[in-house]
């Protein structure tokens, strides 16, 4: 108001600002061990085939090299055998499948947050290695709408997009929503991608579908956060258990 209380100096201003609380990034020996294991499998797969049309440079000859790779002009200039280096015919792509249904009563909020943190940390590590990352989840936003799928990207700006996605999670469409995602992969999955499945839920109905995908040739790893008091009930060779001690939280 003014001095005589005759005028009002106020207005309503629309504010569209939002605050995103990004997930914590893992930095533990356990996480490093897991990531190195997955990265090793990816590097082994990438190195299987070279692309003769992608020239990367020249290096010294090794007894294990094929004679057809020798660059005779470069060898003549240097006075020793030199071979051509080529790129790979397959470049790795990562797709993270995040299930936020824990199907448990004990501190389910903690396990959910842990699954989100693992997804963010894994995405960060792969992007740091210049590997394309996409994400799909059964997550719901504040309006109870599905957050859906994020397309793949390779830049650190894409990491911001992933973290905004994960910071927007307020619920999930339960296991049925995630099983729908898996059913979609059974119908059609990207054979050039490696899938990282993060799911506290690991009951037989889900594992049977994953067994079938493995038989079809789908390349994936499954990360299962679980409490030590509950244990890892069902196990497969593609499961990596992430044990949490209940007494320490």
PDB file of C-alpha atoms in Angstrom:
ATOM      1  CA  UNK A   1       0.000   0.000   0.000  1.00  0.00           C
ATOM      2  CA  UNK A   2       0.950   3.661  -0.341  1.00  0.00           C
ATOM      3  CA  UNK A   3       1.163   6.073   2.622  1.00  0.00           C
ATOM      4  CA  UNK A   4      -2.541   6.930   2.392  1.00  0.00           C
ATOM      5  CA  UNK A   5      -3.546   3.247   1.849  1.00  0.00           C
ATOM      6  CA  UNK A   6      -5.273   4.117  -1.406  1.00  0.00           C
ATOM      7  CA  UNK A   7      -3.101   2.187  -3.856  1.00  0.00           C
ATOM      8  CA  UNK A   8      -1.800  -1.367  -3.915  1.00  0.00           C
ATOM      9  CA  UNK A   9       1.668  -1.946  -5.261  1.00  0.00           C
ATOM     10  CA  UNK A  10       1.544  -5.698  -5.806  1.00  0.00           C
ATOM     11  CA  UNK A  11       1.064  -8.077  -8.661  1.00  0.00           C
ATOM     12  CA  UNK A  12       0.759 -11.794  -9.237  1.00  0.00           C
ATOM     13  CA  UNK A  13       3.743 -13.191 -11.154  1.00  0.00           C
ATOM     14  CA  UNK A  14       3.718 -16.676 -12.592  1.00  0.00           C
ATOM     15  CA  UNK A  15       6.794 -18.709 -11.651  1.00  0.00           C
ATOM     16  CA  UNK A  16       7.811 -21.756 -13.662  1.00  0.00           C
ATOM     17  CA  UNK A  17      11.075 -22.463 -11.841  1.00  0.00           C
ATOM     18  CA  UNK A  18      11.741 -25.972 -10.550  1.00  0.00           C
ATOM     19  CA  UNK A  19      14.368 -27.445  -8.277  1.00  0.00           C
ATOM     20  CA  UNK A  20      15.844 -30.807  -9.268  1.00  0.00           C
ATOM     21  CA  UNK A  21      17.518 -32.926  -6.598  1.00  0.00           C
ATOM     22  CA  UNK A  22      19.831 -35.156  -8.602  1.00  0.00           C
ATOM     23  CA  UNK A  23      20.659 -38.698  -7.494  1.00  0.00           C
ATOM     24  CA  UNK A  24      23.884 -39.359  -5.598  1.00  0.00           C
ATOM     25  CA  UNK A  25      26.708 -40.860  -7.658  1.00  0.00           C
ATOM     26  CA  UNK A  26      28.265 -44.097  -6.426  1.00  0.00           C
ATOM     27  CA  UNK A  27      31.980 -44.091  -5.673  1.00  0.00           C
ATOM     28  CA  UNK A  28      32.730 -47.336  -3.866  1.00  0.00           C
ATOM     29  CA  UNK A  29      34.970 -50.358  -4.552  1.00  0.00           C
ATOM     30  CA  UNK A  30      31.851 -52.502  -4.987  1.00  0.00           C
ATOM     31  CA  UNK A  31      30.481 -50.218  -7.701  1.00  0.00           C
ATOM     32  CA  UNK A  32      33.866 -50.045  -9.434  1.00  0.00           C
ATOM     33  CA  UNK A  33      34.080 -53.845  -9.450  1.00  0.00           C
ATOM     34  CA  UNK A  34      30.622 -54.172 -10.964  1.00  0.00           C
ATOM     35  CA  UNK A  35      31.222 -51.535 -13.633  1.00  0.00           C
ATOM     36  CA  UNK A  36      34.600 -52.989 -14.624  1.00  0.00           C
ATOM     37  CA  UNK A  37      32.980 -56.417 -15.007  1.00  0.00           C
ATOM     38  CA  UNK A  38      30.314 -55.083 -17.361  1.00  0.00           C
ATOM     39  CA  UNK A  39      32.801 -52.896 -19.221  1.00  0.00           C
ATOM     40  CA  UNK A  40      35.097 -55.871 -19.722  1.00  0.00           C
ATOM     41  CA  UNK A  41      32.296 -57.861 -21.343  1.00  0.00           C
ATOM     42  CA  UNK A  42      31.481 -54.943 -23.627  1.00  0.00           C
ATOM     43  CA  UNK A  43      35.102 -54.449 -24.682  1.00  0.00           C
ATOM     44  CA  UNK A  44      35.422 -58.159 -25.422  1.00  0.00           C
ATOM     45  CA  UNK A  45      32.336 -58.013 -27.623  1.00  0.00           C
ATOM     46  CA  UNK A  46      33.499 -54.853 -29.390  1.00  0.00           C
ATOM     47  CA  UNK A  47      36.885 -56.292 -30.229  1.00  0.00           C
ATOM     48  CA  UNK A  48      35.559 -59.318 -32.055  1.00  0.00           C
ATOM     49  CA  UNK A  49      35.215 -57.700 -35.484  1.00  0.00           C
ATOM     50  CA  UNK A  50      37.213 -54.931 -37.148  1.00  0.00           C
ATOM     51  CA  UNK A  51      35.774 -52.663 -39.804  1.00  0.00           C
ATOM     52  CA  UNK A  52      38.195 -52.537 -42.774  1.00  0.00           C
ATOM     53  CA  UNK A  53      36.595 -49.267 -43.923  1.00  0.00           C
ATOM     54  CA  UNK A  54      37.383 -47.399 -40.690  1.00  0.00           C
ATOM     55  CA  UNK A  55      41.085 -46.499 -40.654  1.00  0.00           C
ATOM     56  CA  UNK A  56      42.453 -45.532 -37.200  1.00  0.00           C
ATOM     57  CA  UNK A  57      46.191 -45.283 -37.790  1.00  0.00           C
ATOM     58  CA  UNK A  58      49.425 -47.249 -38.092  1.00  0.00           C
ATOM     59  CA  UNK A  59      51.411 -49.170 -35.480  1.00  0.00           C
ATOM     60  CA  UNK A  60      54.349 -51.575 -35.239  1.00  0.00           C
ATOM     61  CA  UNK A  61      53.873 -55.104 -36.545  1.00  0.00           C
ATOM     62  CA  UNK A  62      53.231 -57.904 -34.041  1.00  0.00           C
ATOM     63  CA  UNK A  63      53.671 -61.627 -34.711  1.00  0.00           C
ATOM     64  CA  UNK A  64      49.953 -62.137 -34.087  1.00  0.00           C
ATOM     65  CA  UNK A  65      48.997 -59.717 -36.902  1.00  0.00           C
ATOM     66  CA  UNK A  66      47.715 -60.949 -40.235  1.00  0.00           C
ATOM     67  CA  UNK A  67      50.057 -60.263 -43.155  1.00  0.00           C
ATOM     68  CA  UNK A  68      47.200 -58.583 -45.015  1.00  0.00           C
ATOM     69  CA  UNK A  69      47.301 -55.706 -42.502  1.00  0.00           C
ATOM     70  CA  UNK A  70      50.875 -54.731 -43.339  1.00  0.00           C
ATOM     71  CA  UNK A  71      51.212 -51.222 -44.763  1.00  0.00           C
ATOM     72  CA  UNK A  72      54.118 -51.689 -47.170  1.00  0.00           C
ATOM     73  CA  UNK A  73      54.641 -47.997 -47.939  1.00  0.00           C
ATOM     74  CA  UNK A  74      54.848 -47.078 -44.256  1.00  0.00           C
ATOM     75  CA  UNK A  75      57.096 -50.083 -43.650  1.00  0.00           C
ATOM     76  CA  UNK A  76      59.477 -48.974 -46.405  1.00  0.00           C
ATOM     77  CA  UNK A  77      59.732 -45.448 -44.941  1.00  0.00           C
ATOM     78  CA  UNK A  78      60.321 -46.590 -41.380  1.00  0.00           C
ATOM     79  CA  UNK A  79      62.564 -49.536 -42.171  1.00  0.00           C
ATOM     80  CA  UNK A  80      60.436 -51.953 -40.143  1.00  0.00           C
ATOM     81  CA  UNK A  81      57.097 -53.652 -40.598  1.00  0.00           C
ATOM     82  CA  UNK A  82      54.070 -51.476 -39.846  1.00  0.00           C
ATOM     83  CA  UNK A  83      50.405 -52.491 -39.876  1.00  0.00           C
ATOM     84  CA  UNK A  84      47.162 -50.631 -40.352  1.00  0.00           C
ATOM     85  CA  UNK A  85      44.746 -50.207 -37.440  1.00  0.00           C
ATOM     86  CA  UNK A  86      41.027 -50.234 -38.068  1.00  0.00           C
ATOM     87  CA  UNK A  87      37.934 -49.311 -36.112  1.00  0.00           C
ATOM     88  CA  UNK A  88      35.342 -51.786 -34.992  1.00  0.00           C
ATOM     89  CA  UNK A  89      32.261 -52.896 -36.868  1.00  0.00           C
ATOM     90  CA  UNK A  90      30.256 -52.673 -33.636  1.00  0.00           C
ATOM     91  CA  UNK A  91      30.101 -49.684 -31.336  1.00  0.00           C
ATOM     92  CA  UNK A  92      28.591 -50.320 -27.884  1.00  0.00           C
ATOM     93  CA  UNK A  93      25.237 -48.890 -26.887  1.00  0.00           C
ATOM     94  CA  UNK A  94      23.753 -49.156 -23.404  1.00  0.00           C
ATOM     95  CA  UNK A  95      20.083 -49.230 -22.495  1.00  0.00           C
ATOM     96  CA  UNK A  96      19.194 -49.091 -18.814  1.00  0.00           C
ATOM     97  CA  UNK A  97      15.944 -50.788 -17.777  1.00  0.00           C
ATOM     98  CA  UNK A  98      14.944 -49.517 -14.332  1.00  0.00           C
ATOM     99  CA  UNK A  99      12.263 -51.275 -12.276  1.00  0.00           C
ATOM    100  CA  UNK A 100      11.199 -49.294  -9.204  1.00  0.00           C
ATOM    101  CA  UNK A 101       8.773 -51.866  -7.802  1.00  0.00           C
ATOM    102  CA  UNK A 102      10.498 -53.496  -4.812  1.00  0.00           C
ATOM    103  CA  UNK A 103       7.622 -55.820  -3.841  1.00  0.00           C
ATOM    104  CA  UNK A 104       8.670 -55.589  -0.199  1.00  0.00           C
ATOM    105  CA  UNK A 105       7.609 -53.777   2.961  1.00  0.00           C
ATOM    106  CA  UNK A 106      10.995 -53.327   4.681  1.00  0.00           C
ATOM    107  CA  UNK A 107      12.444 -49.895   3.836  1.00  0.00           C
ATOM    108  CA  UNK A 108      11.213 -50.054   0.270  1.00  0.00           C
ATOM    109  CA  UNK A 109      11.878 -46.296  -0.032  1.00  0.00           C
ATOM    110  CA  UNK A 110      15.576 -46.866   0.612  1.00  0.00           C
ATOM    111  CA  UNK A 111      15.863 -49.631  -1.976  1.00  0.00           C
ATOM    112  CA  UNK A 112      13.992 -47.476  -4.501  1.00  0.00           C
ATOM    113  CA  UNK A 113      16.392 -44.583  -3.951  1.00  0.00           C
ATOM    114  CA  UNK A 114      19.329 -46.965  -4.235  1.00  0.00           C
ATOM    115  CA  UNK A 115      18.055 -48.300  -7.569  1.00  0.00           C
ATOM    116  CA  UNK A 116      17.753 -44.714  -8.860  1.00  0.00           C
ATOM    117  CA  UNK A 117      21.275 -43.875  -7.672  1.00  0.00           C
ATOM    118  CA  UNK A 118      22.662 -46.979  -9.357  1.00  0.00           C
ATOM    119  CA  UNK A 119      20.962 -46.072 -12.637  1.00  0.00           C
ATOM    120  CA  UNK A 120      22.380 -42.531 -12.523  1.00  0.00           C
ATOM    121  CA  UNK A 121      25.868 -43.718 -11.573  1.00  0.00           C
ATOM    122  CA  UNK A 122      25.990 -46.367 -14.300  1.00  0.00           C
ATOM    123  CA  UNK A 123      24.816 -43.852 -16.898  1.00  0.00           C
ATOM    124  CA  UNK A 124      27.513 -41.391 -15.787  1.00  0.00           C
ATOM    125  CA  UNK A 125      30.302 -43.974 -16.049  1.00  0.00           C
ATOM    126  CA  UNK A 126      29.307 -45.101 -19.530  1.00  0.00           C
ATOM    127  CA  UNK A 127      28.951 -41.526 -20.781  1.00  0.00           C
ATOM    128  CA  UNK A 128      32.408 -40.769 -19.357  1.00  0.00           C
ATOM    129  CA  UNK A 129      33.611 -43.601 -21.605  1.00  0.00           C
ATOM    130  CA  UNK A 130      31.812 -42.028 -24.597  1.00  0.00           C
ATOM    131  CA  UNK A 131      29.300 -44.851 -24.795  1.00  0.00           C
ATOM    132  CA  UNK A 132      25.719 -44.086 -25.804  1.00  0.00           C
ATOM    133  CA  UNK A 133      23.139 -44.482 -23.010  1.00  0.00           C
ATOM    134  CA  UNK A 134      19.339 -44.714 -23.097  1.00  0.00           C
ATOM    135  CA  UNK A 135      16.885 -45.273 -20.247  1.00  0.00           C
ATOM    136  CA  UNK A 136      13.400 -46.707 -19.809  1.00  0.00           C
ATOM    137  CA  UNK A 137      11.512 -47.284 -16.578  1.00  0.00           C
ATOM    138  CA  UNK A 138       8.114 -47.959 -15.039  1.00  0.00           C
ATOM    139  CA  UNK A 139       8.442 -44.648 -13.168  1.00  0.00           C
ATOM    140  CA  UNK A 140       5.599 -42.168 -12.731  1.00  0.00           C
ATOM    141  CA  UNK A 141       5.874 -38.396 -12.303  1.00  0.00           C
ATOM    142  CA  UNK A 142       3.991 -36.124  -9.893  1.00  0.00           C
ATOM    143  CA  UNK A 143       0.921 -36.259 -12.140  1.00  0.00           C
ATOM    144  CA  UNK A 144       1.009 -40.080 -12.062  1.00  0.00           C
ATOM    145  CA  UNK A 145       1.914 -40.096 -15.729  1.00  0.00           C
ATOM    146  CA  UNK A 146       4.525 -42.535 -17.077  1.00  0.00           C
ATOM    147  CA  UNK A 147       7.930 -40.946 -17.567  1.00  0.00           C
ATOM    148  CA  UNK A 148       8.404 -43.282 -20.514  1.00  0.00           C
ATOM    149  CA  UNK A 149      11.641 -43.797 -22.409  1.00  0.00           C
ATOM    150  CA  UNK A 150      14.666 -41.583 -22.921  1.00  0.00           C
ATOM    151  CA  UNK A 151      16.368 -41.889 -26.269  1.00  0.00           C
ATOM    152  CA  UNK A 152      20.090 -42.590 -26.367  1.00  0.00           C
ATOM    153  CA  UNK A 153      22.756 -39.912 -26.152  1.00  0.00           C
ATOM    154  CA  UNK A 154      26.508 -39.620 -25.675  1.00  0.00           C
ATOM    155  CA  UNK A 155      27.071 -36.103 -24.293  1.00  0.00           C
ATOM    156  CA  UNK A 156      27.242 -34.868 -20.715  1.00  0.00           C
ATOM    157  CA  UNK A 157      24.212 -32.706 -21.514  1.00  0.00           C
ATOM    158  CA  UNK A 158      22.412 -36.009 -21.964  1.00  0.00           C
ATOM    159  CA  UNK A 159      23.479 -36.880 -18.401  1.00  0.00           C
ATOM    160  CA  UNK A 160      21.554 -33.839 -17.197  1.00  0.00           C
ATOM    161  CA  UNK A 161      18.507 -35.117 -19.065  1.00  0.00           C
ATOM    162  CA  UNK A 162      18.846 -38.519 -17.395  1.00  0.00           C
ATOM    163  CA  UNK A 163      19.222 -36.972 -13.932  1.00  0.00           C
ATOM    164  CA  UNK A 164      16.196 -34.713 -14.474  1.00  0.00           C
ATOM    165  CA  UNK A 165      14.231 -37.786 -15.488  1.00  0.00           C
ATOM    166  CA  UNK A 166      15.280 -39.667 -12.345  1.00  0.00           C
ATOM    167  CA  UNK A 167      14.710 -36.626 -10.129  1.00  0.00           C
ATOM    168  CA  UNK A 168      11.103 -36.460 -11.378  1.00  0.00           C
ATOM    169  CA  UNK A 169      10.210 -39.939 -10.073  1.00  0.00           C
ATOM    170  CA  UNK A 170       7.456 -39.962  -7.446  1.00  0.00           C
ATOM    171  CA  UNK A 171       6.000 -43.431  -7.993  1.00  0.00           C
ATOM    172  CA  UNK A 172       5.865 -46.403 -10.322  1.00  0.00           C
ATOM    173  CA  UNK A 173       3.385 -48.506 -12.247  1.00  0.00           C
ATOM    174  CA  UNK A 174       4.430 -51.550 -10.185  1.00  0.00           C
ATOM    175  CA  UNK A 175       5.719 -54.800 -11.603  1.00  0.00           C
ATOM    176  CA  UNK A 176       3.008 -55.034 -14.267  1.00  0.00           C
ATOM    177  CA  UNK A 177       4.354 -51.867 -15.844  1.00  0.00           C
ATOM    178  CA  UNK A 178       7.873 -53.245 -15.928  1.00  0.00           C
ATOM    179  CA  UNK A 179       6.757 -56.622 -17.278  1.00  0.00           C
ATOM    180  CA  UNK A 180       5.105 -54.727 -20.139  1.00  0.00           C
ATOM    181  CA  UNK A 181       8.513 -53.226 -20.927  1.00  0.00           C
ATOM    182  CA  UNK A 182      10.099 -56.689 -20.920  1.00  0.00           C
ATOM    183  CA  UNK A 183       7.302 -58.066 -23.119  1.00  0.00           C
ATOM    184  CA  UNK A 184       8.080 -55.293 -25.591  1.00  0.00           C
ATOM    185  CA  UNK A 185      11.684 -56.500 -25.734  1.00  0.00           C
ATOM    186  CA  UNK A 186      10.555 -60.052 -26.404  1.00  0.00           C
ATOM    187  CA  UNK A 187       8.711 -58.782 -29.465  1.00  0.00           C
ATOM    188  CA  UNK A 188      11.575 -56.570 -30.610  1.00  0.00           C
ATOM    189  CA  UNK A 189      14.914 -55.710 -29.036  1.00  0.00           C
ATOM    190  CA  UNK A 190      18.028 -53.995 -30.312  1.00  0.00           C
ATOM    191  CA  UNK A 191      20.602 -56.691 -31.027  1.00  0.00           C
ATOM    192  CA  UNK A 192      23.370 -54.089 -31.140  1.00  0.00           C
ATOM    193  CA  UNK A 193      22.720 -52.878 -27.576  1.00  0.00           C
ATOM    194  CA  UNK A 194      23.751 -54.152 -24.171  1.00  0.00           C
ATOM    195  CA  UNK A 195      20.969 -53.881 -21.602  1.00  0.00           C
ATOM    196  CA  UNK A 196      21.523 -53.104 -17.917  1.00  0.00           C
ATOM    197  CA  UNK A 197      18.493 -54.218 -15.884  1.00  0.00           C
ATOM    198  CA  UNK A 198      18.241 -52.700 -12.395  1.00  0.00           C
ATOM    199  CA  UNK A 199      15.471 -54.355 -10.420  1.00  0.00           C
ATOM    200  CA  UNK A 200      15.025 -55.082  -6.690  1.00  0.00           C
ATOM    201  CA  UNK A 201      12.181 -57.349  -7.806  1.00  0.00           C
ATOM    202  CA  UNK A 202      13.558 -60.693  -8.966  1.00  0.00           C
ATOM    203  CA  UNK A 203      10.750 -63.199  -8.708  1.00  0.00           C
ATOM    204  CA  UNK A 204      10.194 -66.099 -11.061  1.00  0.00           C
ATOM    205  CA  UNK A 205       7.650 -64.368 -13.320  1.00  0.00           C
ATOM    206  CA  UNK A 206      10.266 -61.781 -14.293  1.00  0.00           C
ATOM    207  CA  UNK A 207      13.204 -64.181 -14.426  1.00  0.00           C
ATOM    208  CA  UNK A 208      11.420 -66.604 -16.742  1.00  0.00           C
ATOM    209  CA  UNK A 209      10.956 -63.804 -19.258  1.00  0.00           C
ATOM    210  CA  UNK A 210      14.607 -62.834 -18.923  1.00  0.00           C
ATOM    211  CA  UNK A 211      15.657 -66.471 -19.352  1.00  0.00           C
ATOM    212  CA  UNK A 212      13.759 -66.508 -22.630  1.00  0.00           C
ATOM    213  CA  UNK A 213      15.454 -63.281 -23.764  1.00  0.00           C
ATOM    214  CA  UNK A 214      18.852 -64.777 -22.936  1.00  0.00           C
ATOM    215  CA  UNK A 215      18.001 -67.828 -25.052  1.00  0.00           C
ATOM    216  CA  UNK A 216      17.056 -65.483 -27.890  1.00  0.00           C
ATOM    217  CA  UNK A 217      20.557 -64.011 -27.729  1.00  0.00           C
ATOM    218  CA  UNK A 218      19.843 -60.720 -25.946  1.00  0.00           C
ATOM    219  CA  UNK A 219      22.944 -59.299 -24.256  1.00  0.00           C
ATOM    220  CA  UNK A 220      22.067 -58.038 -20.768  1.00  0.00           C
ATOM    221  CA  UNK A 221      23.203 -57.837 -17.157  1.00  0.00           C
ATOM    222  CA  UNK A 222      20.874 -57.658 -14.152  1.00  0.00           C
ATOM    223  CA  UNK A 223      21.677 -55.729 -10.977  1.00  0.00           C
ATOM    224  CA  UNK A 224      19.547 -56.637  -7.940  1.00  0.00           C
ATOM    225  CA  UNK A 225      19.706 -54.482  -4.767  1.00  0.00           C
ATOM    226  CA  UNK A 226      18.514 -56.482  -1.739  1.00  0.00           C
ATOM    227  CA  UNK A 227      18.660 -56.473   2.078  1.00  0.00           C
ATOM    228  CA  UNK A 228      20.945 -58.967   3.793  1.00  0.00           C
ATOM    229  CA  UNK A 229      18.100 -60.182   6.044  1.00  0.00           C
ATOM    230  CA  UNK A 230      16.100 -61.225   2.984  1.00  0.00           C
ATOM    231  CA  UNK A 231      18.865 -62.657   0.843  1.00  0.00           C
ATOM    232  CA  UNK A 232      18.953 -63.225  -2.897  1.00  0.00           C
ATOM    233  CA  UNK A 233      16.217 -65.816  -3.270  1.00  0.00           C
ATOM    234  CA  UNK A 234      16.405 -66.646  -6.968  1.00  0.00           C
ATOM    235  CA  UNK A 235      19.721 -66.557  -8.775  1.00  0.00           C
ATOM    236  CA  UNK A 236      20.861 -66.649 -12.405  1.00  0.00           C
ATOM    237  CA  UNK A 237      24.294 -66.352 -13.975  1.00  0.00           C
ATOM    238  CA  UNK A 238      23.324 -62.921 -15.342  1.00  0.00           C
ATOM    239  CA  UNK A 239      22.389 -61.543 -11.875  1.00  0.00           C
ATOM    240  CA  UNK A 240      24.761 -59.391  -9.841  1.00  0.00           C
ATOM    241  CA  UNK A 241      23.501 -58.994  -6.289  1.00  0.00           C
ATOM    242  CA  UNK A 242      23.960 -55.666  -4.479  1.00  0.00           C
ATOM    243  CA  UNK A 243      23.640 -56.510  -0.798  1.00  0.00           C
ATOM    244  CA  UNK A 244      22.575 -53.832   1.705  1.00  0.00           C
ATOM    245  CA  UNK A 245      23.010 -54.349   5.436  1.00  0.00           C
ATOM    246  CA  UNK A 246      19.744 -53.309   7.061  1.00  0.00           C
ATOM    247  CA  UNK A 247      21.397 -52.435  10.377  1.00  0.00           C
ATOM    248  CA  UNK A 248      23.610 -49.826   8.723  1.00  0.00           C
ATOM    249  CA  UNK A 249      20.873 -47.617   7.259  1.00  0.00           C
TER     250      UNK A 249
END
